[in-house]
N, CA, C and O atoms as a Tinker XYZ file with bonds, in Angstrom:
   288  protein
     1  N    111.837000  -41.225000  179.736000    73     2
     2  CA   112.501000  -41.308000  178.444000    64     1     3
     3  C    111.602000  -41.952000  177.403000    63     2     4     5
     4  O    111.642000  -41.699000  176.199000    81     3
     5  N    110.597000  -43.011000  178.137000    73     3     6
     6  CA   109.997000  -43.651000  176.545000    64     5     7
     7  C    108.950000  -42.541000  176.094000    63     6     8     9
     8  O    108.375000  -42.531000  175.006000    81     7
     9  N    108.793000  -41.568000  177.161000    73     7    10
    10  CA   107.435000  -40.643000  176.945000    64     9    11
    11  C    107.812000  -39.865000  175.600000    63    10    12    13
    12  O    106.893000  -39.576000  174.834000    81    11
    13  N    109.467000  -39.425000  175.199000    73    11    14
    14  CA   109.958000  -38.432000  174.266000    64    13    15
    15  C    109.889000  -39.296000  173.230000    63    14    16    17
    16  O    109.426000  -38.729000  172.240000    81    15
    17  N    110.292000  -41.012000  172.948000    73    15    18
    18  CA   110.915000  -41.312000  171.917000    64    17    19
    19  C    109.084000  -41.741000  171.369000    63    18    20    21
    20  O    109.065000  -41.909000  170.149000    81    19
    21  N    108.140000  -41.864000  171.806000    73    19    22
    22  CA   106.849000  -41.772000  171.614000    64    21    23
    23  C    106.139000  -40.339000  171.454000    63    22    24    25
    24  O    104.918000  -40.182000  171.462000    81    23
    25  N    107.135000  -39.273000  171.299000    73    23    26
    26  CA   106.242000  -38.178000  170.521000    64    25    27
    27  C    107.253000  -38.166000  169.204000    63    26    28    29
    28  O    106.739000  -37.515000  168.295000    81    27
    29  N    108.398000  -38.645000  168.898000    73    27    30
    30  CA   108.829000  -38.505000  167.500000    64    29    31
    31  C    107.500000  -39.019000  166.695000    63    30    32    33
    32  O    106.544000  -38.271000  166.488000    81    31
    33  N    107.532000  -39.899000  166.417000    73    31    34
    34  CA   105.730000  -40.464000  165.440000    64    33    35
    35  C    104.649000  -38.831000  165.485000    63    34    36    37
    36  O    104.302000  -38.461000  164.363000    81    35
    37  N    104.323000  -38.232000  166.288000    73    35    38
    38  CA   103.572000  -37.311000  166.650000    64    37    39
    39  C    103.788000  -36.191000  166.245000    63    38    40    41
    40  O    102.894000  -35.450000  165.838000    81    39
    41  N    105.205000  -35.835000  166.296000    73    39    42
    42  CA   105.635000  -34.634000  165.786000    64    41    43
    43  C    105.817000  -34.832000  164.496000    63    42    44    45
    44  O    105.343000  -34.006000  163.716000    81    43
    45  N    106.440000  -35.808000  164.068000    73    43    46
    46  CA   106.644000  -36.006000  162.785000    64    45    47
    47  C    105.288000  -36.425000  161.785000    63    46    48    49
    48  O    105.467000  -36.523000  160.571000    81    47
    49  N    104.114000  -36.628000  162.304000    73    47    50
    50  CA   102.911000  -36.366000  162.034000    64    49    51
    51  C    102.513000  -35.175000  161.827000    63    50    52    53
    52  O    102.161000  -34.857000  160.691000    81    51
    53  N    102.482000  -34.238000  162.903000    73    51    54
    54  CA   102.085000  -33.052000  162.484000    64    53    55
    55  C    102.764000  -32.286000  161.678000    63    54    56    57
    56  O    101.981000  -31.368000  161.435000    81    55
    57  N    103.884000  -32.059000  161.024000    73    55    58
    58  CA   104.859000  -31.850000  160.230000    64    57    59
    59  C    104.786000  -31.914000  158.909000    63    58    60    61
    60  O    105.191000  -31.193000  157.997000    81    59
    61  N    103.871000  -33.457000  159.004000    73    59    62
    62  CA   103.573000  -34.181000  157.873000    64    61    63
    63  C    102.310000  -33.229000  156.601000    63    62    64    65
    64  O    102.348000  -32.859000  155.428000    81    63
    65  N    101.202000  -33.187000  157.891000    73    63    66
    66  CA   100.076000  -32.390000  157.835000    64    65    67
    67  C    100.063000  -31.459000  157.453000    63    66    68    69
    68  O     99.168000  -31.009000  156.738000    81    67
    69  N    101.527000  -30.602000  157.984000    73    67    70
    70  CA   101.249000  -29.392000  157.594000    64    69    71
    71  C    101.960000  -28.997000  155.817000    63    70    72    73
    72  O    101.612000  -28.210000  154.937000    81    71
    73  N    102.848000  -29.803000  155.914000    73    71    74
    74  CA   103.721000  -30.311000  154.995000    64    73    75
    75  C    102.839000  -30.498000  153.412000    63    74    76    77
    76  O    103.339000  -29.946000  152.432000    81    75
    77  N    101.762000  -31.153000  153.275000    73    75    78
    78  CA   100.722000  -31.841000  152.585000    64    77    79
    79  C     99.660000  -30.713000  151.816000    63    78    80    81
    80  O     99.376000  -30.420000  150.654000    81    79
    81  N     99.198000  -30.201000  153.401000    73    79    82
    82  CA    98.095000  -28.966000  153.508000    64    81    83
    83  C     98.517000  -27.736000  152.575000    63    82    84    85
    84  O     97.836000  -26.964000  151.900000    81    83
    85  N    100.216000  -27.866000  152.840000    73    83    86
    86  CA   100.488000  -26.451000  152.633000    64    85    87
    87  C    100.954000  -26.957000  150.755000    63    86    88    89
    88  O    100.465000  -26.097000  150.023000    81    87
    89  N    101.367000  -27.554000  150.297000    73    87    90
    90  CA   101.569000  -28.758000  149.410000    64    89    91
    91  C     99.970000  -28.331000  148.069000    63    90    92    93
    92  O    100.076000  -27.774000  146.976000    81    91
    93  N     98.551000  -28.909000  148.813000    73    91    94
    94  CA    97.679000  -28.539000  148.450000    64    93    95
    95  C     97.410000  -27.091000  147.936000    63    94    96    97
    96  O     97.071000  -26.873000  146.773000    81    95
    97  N     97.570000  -26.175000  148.813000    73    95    98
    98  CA    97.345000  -25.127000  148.811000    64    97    99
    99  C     98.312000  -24.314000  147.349000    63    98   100   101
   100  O     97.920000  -23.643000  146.395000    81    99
   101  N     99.181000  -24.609000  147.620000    73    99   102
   102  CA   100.336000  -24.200000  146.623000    64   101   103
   103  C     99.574000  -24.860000  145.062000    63   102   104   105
   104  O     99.433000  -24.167000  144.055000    81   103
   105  N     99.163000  -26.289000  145.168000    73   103   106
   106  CA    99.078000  -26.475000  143.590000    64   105   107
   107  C     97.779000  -25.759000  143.289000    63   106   108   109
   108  O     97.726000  -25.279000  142.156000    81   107
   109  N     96.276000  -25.511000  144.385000    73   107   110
   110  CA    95.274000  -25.126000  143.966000    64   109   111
   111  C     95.264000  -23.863000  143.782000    63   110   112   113
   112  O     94.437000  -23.502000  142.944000    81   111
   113  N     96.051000  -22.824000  144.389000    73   111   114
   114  CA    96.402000  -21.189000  144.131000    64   113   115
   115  C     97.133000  -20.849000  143.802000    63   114   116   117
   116  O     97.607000  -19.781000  144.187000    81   115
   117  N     97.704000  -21.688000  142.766000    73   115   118
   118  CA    99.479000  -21.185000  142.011000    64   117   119
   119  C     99.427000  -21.721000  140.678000    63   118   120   121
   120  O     98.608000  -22.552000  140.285000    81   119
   121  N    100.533000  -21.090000  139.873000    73   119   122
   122  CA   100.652000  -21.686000  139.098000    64   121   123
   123  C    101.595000  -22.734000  138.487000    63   122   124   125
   124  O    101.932000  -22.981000  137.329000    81   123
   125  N    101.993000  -23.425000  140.058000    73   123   126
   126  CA   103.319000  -24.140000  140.028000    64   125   127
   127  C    103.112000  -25.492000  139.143000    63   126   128   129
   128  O    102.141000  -26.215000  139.369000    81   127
   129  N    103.867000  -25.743000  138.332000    73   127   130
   130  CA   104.095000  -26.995000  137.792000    64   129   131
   131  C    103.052000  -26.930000  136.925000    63   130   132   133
   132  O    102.537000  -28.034000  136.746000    81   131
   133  N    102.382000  -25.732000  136.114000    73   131   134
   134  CA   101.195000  -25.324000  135.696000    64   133   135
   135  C    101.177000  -26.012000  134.436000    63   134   136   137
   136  O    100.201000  -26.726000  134.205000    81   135
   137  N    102.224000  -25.905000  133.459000    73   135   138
   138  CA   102.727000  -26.843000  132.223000    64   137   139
   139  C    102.517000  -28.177000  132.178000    63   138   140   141
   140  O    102.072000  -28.697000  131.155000    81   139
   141  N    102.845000  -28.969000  133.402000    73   139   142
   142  CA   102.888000  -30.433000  133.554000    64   141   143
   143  C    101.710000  -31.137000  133.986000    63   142   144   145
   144  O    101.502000  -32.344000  133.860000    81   143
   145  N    100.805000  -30.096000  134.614000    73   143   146
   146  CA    99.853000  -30.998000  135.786000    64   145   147
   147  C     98.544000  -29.951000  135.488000    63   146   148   149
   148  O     98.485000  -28.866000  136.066000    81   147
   149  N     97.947000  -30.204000  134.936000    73   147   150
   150  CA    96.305000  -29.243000  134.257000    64   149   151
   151  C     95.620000  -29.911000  134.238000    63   150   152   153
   152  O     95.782000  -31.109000  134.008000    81   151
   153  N     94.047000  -29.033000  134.611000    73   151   154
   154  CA    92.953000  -29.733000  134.028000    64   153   155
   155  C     92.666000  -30.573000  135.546000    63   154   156   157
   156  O     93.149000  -30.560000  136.679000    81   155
   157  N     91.879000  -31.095000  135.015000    73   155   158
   158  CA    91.410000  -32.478000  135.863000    64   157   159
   159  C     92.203000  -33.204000  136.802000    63   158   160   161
   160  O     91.845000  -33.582000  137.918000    81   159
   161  N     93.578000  -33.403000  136.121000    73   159   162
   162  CA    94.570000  -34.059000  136.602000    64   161   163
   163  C     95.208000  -33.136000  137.880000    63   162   164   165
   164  O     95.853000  -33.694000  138.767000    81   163
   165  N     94.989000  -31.808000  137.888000    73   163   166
   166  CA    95.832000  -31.127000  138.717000    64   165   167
   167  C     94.344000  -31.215000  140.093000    63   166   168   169
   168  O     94.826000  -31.516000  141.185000    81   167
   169  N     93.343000  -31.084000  140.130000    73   167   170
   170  CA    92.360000  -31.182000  140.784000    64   169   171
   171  C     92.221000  -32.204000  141.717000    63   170   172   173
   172  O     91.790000  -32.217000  142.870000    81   171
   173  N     93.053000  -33.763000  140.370000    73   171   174
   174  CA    92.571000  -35.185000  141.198000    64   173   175
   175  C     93.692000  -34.890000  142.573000    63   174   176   177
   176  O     93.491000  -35.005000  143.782000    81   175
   177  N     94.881000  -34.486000  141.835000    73   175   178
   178  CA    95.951000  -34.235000  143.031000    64   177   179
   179  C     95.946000  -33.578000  144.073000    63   178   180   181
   180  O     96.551000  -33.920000  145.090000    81   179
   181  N     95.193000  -32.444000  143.944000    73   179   182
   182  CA    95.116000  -31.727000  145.226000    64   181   183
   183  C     94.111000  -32.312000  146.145000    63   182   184   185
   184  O     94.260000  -32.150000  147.357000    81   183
   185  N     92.856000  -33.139000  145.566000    73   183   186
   186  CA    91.738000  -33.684000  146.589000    64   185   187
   187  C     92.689000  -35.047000  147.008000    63   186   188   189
   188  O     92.546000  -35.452000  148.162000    81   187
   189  N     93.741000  -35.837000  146.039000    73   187   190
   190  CA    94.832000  -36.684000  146.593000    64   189   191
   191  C     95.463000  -36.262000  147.858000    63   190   192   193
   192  O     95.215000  -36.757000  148.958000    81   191
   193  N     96.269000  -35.343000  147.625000    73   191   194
   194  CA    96.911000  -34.996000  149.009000    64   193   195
   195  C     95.672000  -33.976000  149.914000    63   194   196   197
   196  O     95.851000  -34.308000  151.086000    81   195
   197  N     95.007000  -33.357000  149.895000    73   195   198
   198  CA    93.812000  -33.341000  150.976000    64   197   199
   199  C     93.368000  -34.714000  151.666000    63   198   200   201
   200  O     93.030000  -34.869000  152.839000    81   199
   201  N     93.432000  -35.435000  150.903000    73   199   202
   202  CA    92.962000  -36.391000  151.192000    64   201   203
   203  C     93.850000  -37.642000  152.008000    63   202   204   205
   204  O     93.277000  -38.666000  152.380000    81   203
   205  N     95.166000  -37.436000  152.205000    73   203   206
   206  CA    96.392000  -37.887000  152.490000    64   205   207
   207  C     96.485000  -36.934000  153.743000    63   206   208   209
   208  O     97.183000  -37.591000  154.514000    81   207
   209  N     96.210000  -35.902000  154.293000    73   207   210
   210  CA    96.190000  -35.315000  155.049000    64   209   211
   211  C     95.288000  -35.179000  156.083000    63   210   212   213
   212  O     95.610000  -34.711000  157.175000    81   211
   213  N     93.894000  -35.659000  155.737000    73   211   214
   214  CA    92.706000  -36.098000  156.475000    64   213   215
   215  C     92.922000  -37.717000  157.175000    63   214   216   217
   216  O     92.285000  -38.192000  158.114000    81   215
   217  N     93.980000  -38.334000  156.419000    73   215   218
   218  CA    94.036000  -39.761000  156.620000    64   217   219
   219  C     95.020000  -39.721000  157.933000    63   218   220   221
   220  O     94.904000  -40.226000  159.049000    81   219
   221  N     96.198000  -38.780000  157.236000    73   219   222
   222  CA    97.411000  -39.053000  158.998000    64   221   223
   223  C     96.650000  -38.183000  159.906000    63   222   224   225
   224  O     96.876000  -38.373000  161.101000    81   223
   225  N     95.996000  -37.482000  159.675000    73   223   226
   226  CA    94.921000  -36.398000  161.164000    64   225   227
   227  C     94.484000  -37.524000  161.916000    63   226   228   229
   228  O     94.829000  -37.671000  163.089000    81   227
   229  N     93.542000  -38.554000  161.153000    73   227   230
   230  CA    93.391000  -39.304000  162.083000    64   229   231
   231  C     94.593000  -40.691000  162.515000    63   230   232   233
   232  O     94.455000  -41.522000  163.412000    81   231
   233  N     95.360000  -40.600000  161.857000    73   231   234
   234  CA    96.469000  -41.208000  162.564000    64   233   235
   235  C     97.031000  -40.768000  163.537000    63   234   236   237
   236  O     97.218000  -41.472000  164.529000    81   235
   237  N     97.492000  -39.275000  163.447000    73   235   238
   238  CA    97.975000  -38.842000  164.618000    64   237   239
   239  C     96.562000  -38.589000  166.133000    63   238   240   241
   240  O     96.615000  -38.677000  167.360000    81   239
   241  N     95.496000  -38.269000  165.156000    73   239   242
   242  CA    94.842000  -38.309000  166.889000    64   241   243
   243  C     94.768000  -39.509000  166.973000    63   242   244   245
   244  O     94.826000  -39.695000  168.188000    81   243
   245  N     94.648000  -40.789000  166.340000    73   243   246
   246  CA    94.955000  -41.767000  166.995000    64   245   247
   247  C     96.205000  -42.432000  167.932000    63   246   248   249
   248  O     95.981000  -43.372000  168.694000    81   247
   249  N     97.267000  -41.952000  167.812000    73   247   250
   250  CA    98.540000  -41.577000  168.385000    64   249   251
   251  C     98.369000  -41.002000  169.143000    63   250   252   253
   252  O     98.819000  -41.585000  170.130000    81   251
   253  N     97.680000  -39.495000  169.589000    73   251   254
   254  CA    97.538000  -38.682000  170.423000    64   253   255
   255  C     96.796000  -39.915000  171.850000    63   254   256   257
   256  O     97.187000  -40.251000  172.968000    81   255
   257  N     95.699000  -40.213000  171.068000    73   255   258
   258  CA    94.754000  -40.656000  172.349000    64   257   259
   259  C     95.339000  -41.833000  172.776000    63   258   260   261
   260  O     95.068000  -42.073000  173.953000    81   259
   261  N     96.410000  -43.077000  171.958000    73   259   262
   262  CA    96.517000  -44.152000  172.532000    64   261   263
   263  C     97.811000  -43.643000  173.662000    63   262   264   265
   264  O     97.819000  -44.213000  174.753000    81   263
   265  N     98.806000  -42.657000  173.404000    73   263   266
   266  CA    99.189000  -41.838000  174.352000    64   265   267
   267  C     98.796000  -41.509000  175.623000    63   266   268   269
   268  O     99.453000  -41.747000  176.636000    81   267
   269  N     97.942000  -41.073000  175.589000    73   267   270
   270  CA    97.062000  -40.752000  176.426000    64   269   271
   271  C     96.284000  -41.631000  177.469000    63   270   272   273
   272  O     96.296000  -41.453000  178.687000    81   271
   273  N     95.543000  -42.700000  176.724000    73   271   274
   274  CA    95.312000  -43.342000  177.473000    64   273   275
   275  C     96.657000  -45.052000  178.247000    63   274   276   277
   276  O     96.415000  -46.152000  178.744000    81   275
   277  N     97.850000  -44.339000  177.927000    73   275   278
   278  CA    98.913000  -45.558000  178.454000    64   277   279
   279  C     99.684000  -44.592000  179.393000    63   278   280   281
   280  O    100.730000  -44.943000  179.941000    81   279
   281  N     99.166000  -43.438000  179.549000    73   279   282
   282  CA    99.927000  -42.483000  180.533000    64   281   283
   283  C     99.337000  -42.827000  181.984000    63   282   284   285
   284  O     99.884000  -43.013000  183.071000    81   283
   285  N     97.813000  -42.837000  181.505000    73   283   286
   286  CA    96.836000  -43.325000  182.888000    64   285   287
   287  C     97.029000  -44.387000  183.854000    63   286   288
   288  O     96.210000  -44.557000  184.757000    81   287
């Protein structure tokens, strides 16, 4: 049982990631929120959340491996 309530954090990590990624993607190839957020400012945001997304990657493989190594 503690093995499941120790992948909520994990799943809800990767979720996160994809959540963010896909987040990015939308403001750099769309024209969503195109009125409000231009220029420079729409750029800083997307390397923001890229960058928010590179940060929990390594949170979750850090999660992954301390997992891992308390299974042993």
């Amino acid at each position: 049982m503690k093995s499941g309530l120790n992948m909520i954090p994990i799943w809800f990590g990767s979720i996160m990631i994809l959540v963010v990624v896909s987040g990015a993607i939308a403001f750099a190839f769309t024209d969503f929120m195109d009125d409000r957020l231009y220029g420079n400012k729409r750029m800083f945001f997307v390397f923001l959340l890229l960058s928010y997304a590179v940060y929990r990657g390594f949170r979750l493989y850090s999660a992954l491996k301390d997992l891992k190594n308390n299974e042993q």
